[in-house]
Amino acid sequence: MRRIAIVPGDGIGIDVTREAVKVLELLREKRSLDIELSHFDFGAEKYLATGVSLPPEQLEDFRNNYAAIFLGALGDPRIPDMAHARDILFGMRFGLDLYVNMRPVRLLDERLCPLKDRKVGDIQFVVFRENTEGLYVGTGGFFKKGTKDEVALQESVNTYKGVERIIRFAFEYAKENGHTKVTMSDKNNALRFEGDLWVRVFDEVGARYPGIQKEHWFVDALAMQMIKRPEQFQVVVTNNMFGDIVTDIGAQLQGGLGMAASGNINPGGVCMFEPVHGSAPKYAGKNVANPFGAILTAGLMLEHLGYRDEGALVEQAVVRAIRERKTTTDLGGNLGTKETGDAICAIIDAAN
Ligand code: NAD
Ligand code: IPM
Ligand code: MN
């Protein structure tokens, strides 16, 4: 029995996770998957009531007793500094050393693309976002805070080990999946030190993959090229901050934040899967959030657990629902979150 931890979190994270769980439970039953879902209430409500964000022993429990974690989203206007979300989200990313943030950018239906004349196969690449370093490590500090002489420092930490392993992962993924090009993106024209390390490591690791073309874009130009000619990309690797930004662009290329899936991966350990979007507080509990990003994320998780057919089935069901306009309003349909999840379950149920 493989245990999966379900952490709905906050806001629409709760709404979309409910639908992803329905899909997972249906597949478990129909396809006799050897999985068991355990639910955890970590999030703003618990934090505000008890002061507990992520109990210190929880990561150890996840590490030892779980095959995967599914996270909805975190973020609540009552906790403006995101203290609980930092503990939970970064707690998992850093604490479980989930150094690969895999964010596929796949257009599932050309109607959803904001660009003119783009076909489904035109937008089909993966961004590997470094997930444990860079500007996210939280080092820095204030000096003379609250005065007119205030200094705020936020340091970008890049280690050889960290840069090497994410770039190597991107090349390995490219090789295993028959891709012919890896694109590295940074900002070495302005950010000299980290840029220098990223460029050197990209050259060094890339040299071990003679059959794969190496390409580089400065991240500002990458953002532009993702709009101008997204069909040129296969595998993109970049740092934590830039990866965060360009994957929101990637989400919109697929039809919006409600469509984008992600996996936070440690190749040797328990991994965490979450949609790219946040808790969208204004839509929380209103049955309007698009659950497809979460459902596709559940599919990605199943694939990761070795259930390839089931992962593919989930994606096919989403494709079919979009084609039949069984979607939430952000995609032009008129269904609620729950009814959209029901439609996916009905498609999967009818499939075999
Ligand atoms: P957001 O992703 O929550 O929402 C931005 C906008 O995108 C929404 O207003 C909505 O128009 C659209 N959107 C997002 N998800 C959607 C869905 N499933 N269906 C339909 N439309 C959707 O980003 P935000 O407003 O910048 O952040 C809200 C909170 O979420 C903040 O606290 C932020 O820090 C947090 N956040 C958390 C995560 C995470 O947990 N992984 C990711 C991003 C943002
Ligand atoms: C994401 C989110 C998070 C990030 C926030 C909520 C800290 O935007 O997962 O893309 O920046 O990584
Ligand atoms: Mn983001």
PDB file of N, CA and C in Angstrom, residues 14 20 75 104 136 157 179 211 254 257 311 326 340:
ATOM      1  N   ILE A  14      -8.475  24.261  -1.569  1.00  0.00           N
ATOM      2  CA  ILE A  14      -9.423  23.305  -0.973  1.00  0.00           C
ATOM      3  C   ILE A  14     -10.442  22.867  -2.030  1.00  0.00           C
ATOM      4  N   ALA A  20      -9.642  16.814  -7.459  1.00  0.00           N
ATOM      5  CA  ALA A  20      -8.508  15.923  -7.774  1.00  0.00           C
ATOM      6  C   ALA A  20      -8.615  14.633  -6.969  1.00  0.00           C
ATOM      7  N   GLY A  75      -1.984  30.360   1.053  1.00  0.00           N
ATOM      8  CA  GLY A  75      -2.055  31.813   0.970  1.00  0.00           C
ATOM      9  C   GLY A  75      -3.406  32.269   1.490  1.00  0.00           C
ATOM     10  N   PRO A 104       5.313  21.318 -16.676  1.00  0.00           N
ATOM     11  CA  PRO A 104       5.026  21.111 -18.094  1.00  0.00           C
ATOM     12  C   PRO A 104       4.181  22.259 -18.648  1.00  0.00           C
ATOM     13  N   TYR A 136      15.332  32.324  -3.099  1.00  0.00           N
ATOM     14  CA  TYR A 136      14.328  31.762  -2.188  1.00  0.00           C
ATOM     15  C   TYR A 136      14.878  31.254  -0.863  1.00  0.00           C
ATOM     16  N   VAL A 157      21.434  32.651  -3.518  1.00  0.00           N
ATOM     17  CA  VAL A 157      22.441  31.631  -3.201  1.00  0.00           C
ATOM     18  C   VAL A 157      22.448  30.568  -4.294  1.00  0.00           C
ATOM     19  N   HIS A 179      14.199  14.243 -26.532  1.00  0.00           N
ATOM     20  CA  HIS A 179      14.289  15.655 -26.926  1.00  0.00           C
ATOM     21  C   HIS A 179      15.682  15.946 -27.475  1.00  0.00           C
ATOM     22  N   GLY A 211      24.579  14.541 -28.178  1.00  0.00           N
ATOM     23  CA  GLY A 211      23.452  14.495 -29.120  1.00  0.00           C
ATOM     24  C   GLY A 211      22.397  15.566 -28.865  1.00  0.00           C
ATOM     25  N   GLN A 254      -1.210  27.923 -21.853  1.00  0.00           N
ATOM     26  CA  GLN A 254      -2.046  26.712 -21.831  1.00  0.00           C
ATOM     27  C   GLN A 254      -3.515  27.024 -21.579  1.00  0.00           C
ATOM     28  N   LEU A 257      -3.852  30.170 -15.428  1.00  0.00           N
ATOM     29  CA  LEU A 257      -3.269  29.535 -14.241  1.00  0.00           C
ATOM     30  C   LEU A 257      -4.048  28.298 -13.804  1.00  0.00           C
ATOM     31  N   GLY A 311      -2.253   8.055 -15.603  1.00  0.00           N
ATOM     32  CA  GLY A 311      -1.870   9.451 -15.817  1.00  0.00           C
ATOM     33  C   GLY A 311      -2.346   9.925 -17.179  1.00  0.00           C
ATOM     34  N   LYS A 326     -17.134  21.188 -21.280  1.00  0.00           N
ATOM     35  CA  LYS A 326     -17.514  20.904 -19.893  1.00  0.00           C
ATOM     36  C   LYS A 326     -16.437  21.504 -19.008  1.00  0.00           C
ATOM     37  N   THR A 340     -17.433  20.322 -12.916  1.00  0.00           N
ATOM     38  CA  THR A 340     -16.331  20.016 -13.833  1.00  0.00           C
ATOM     39  C   THR A 340     -15.608  18.745 -13.385  1.00  0.00           C
TER      40      THR A 340
END
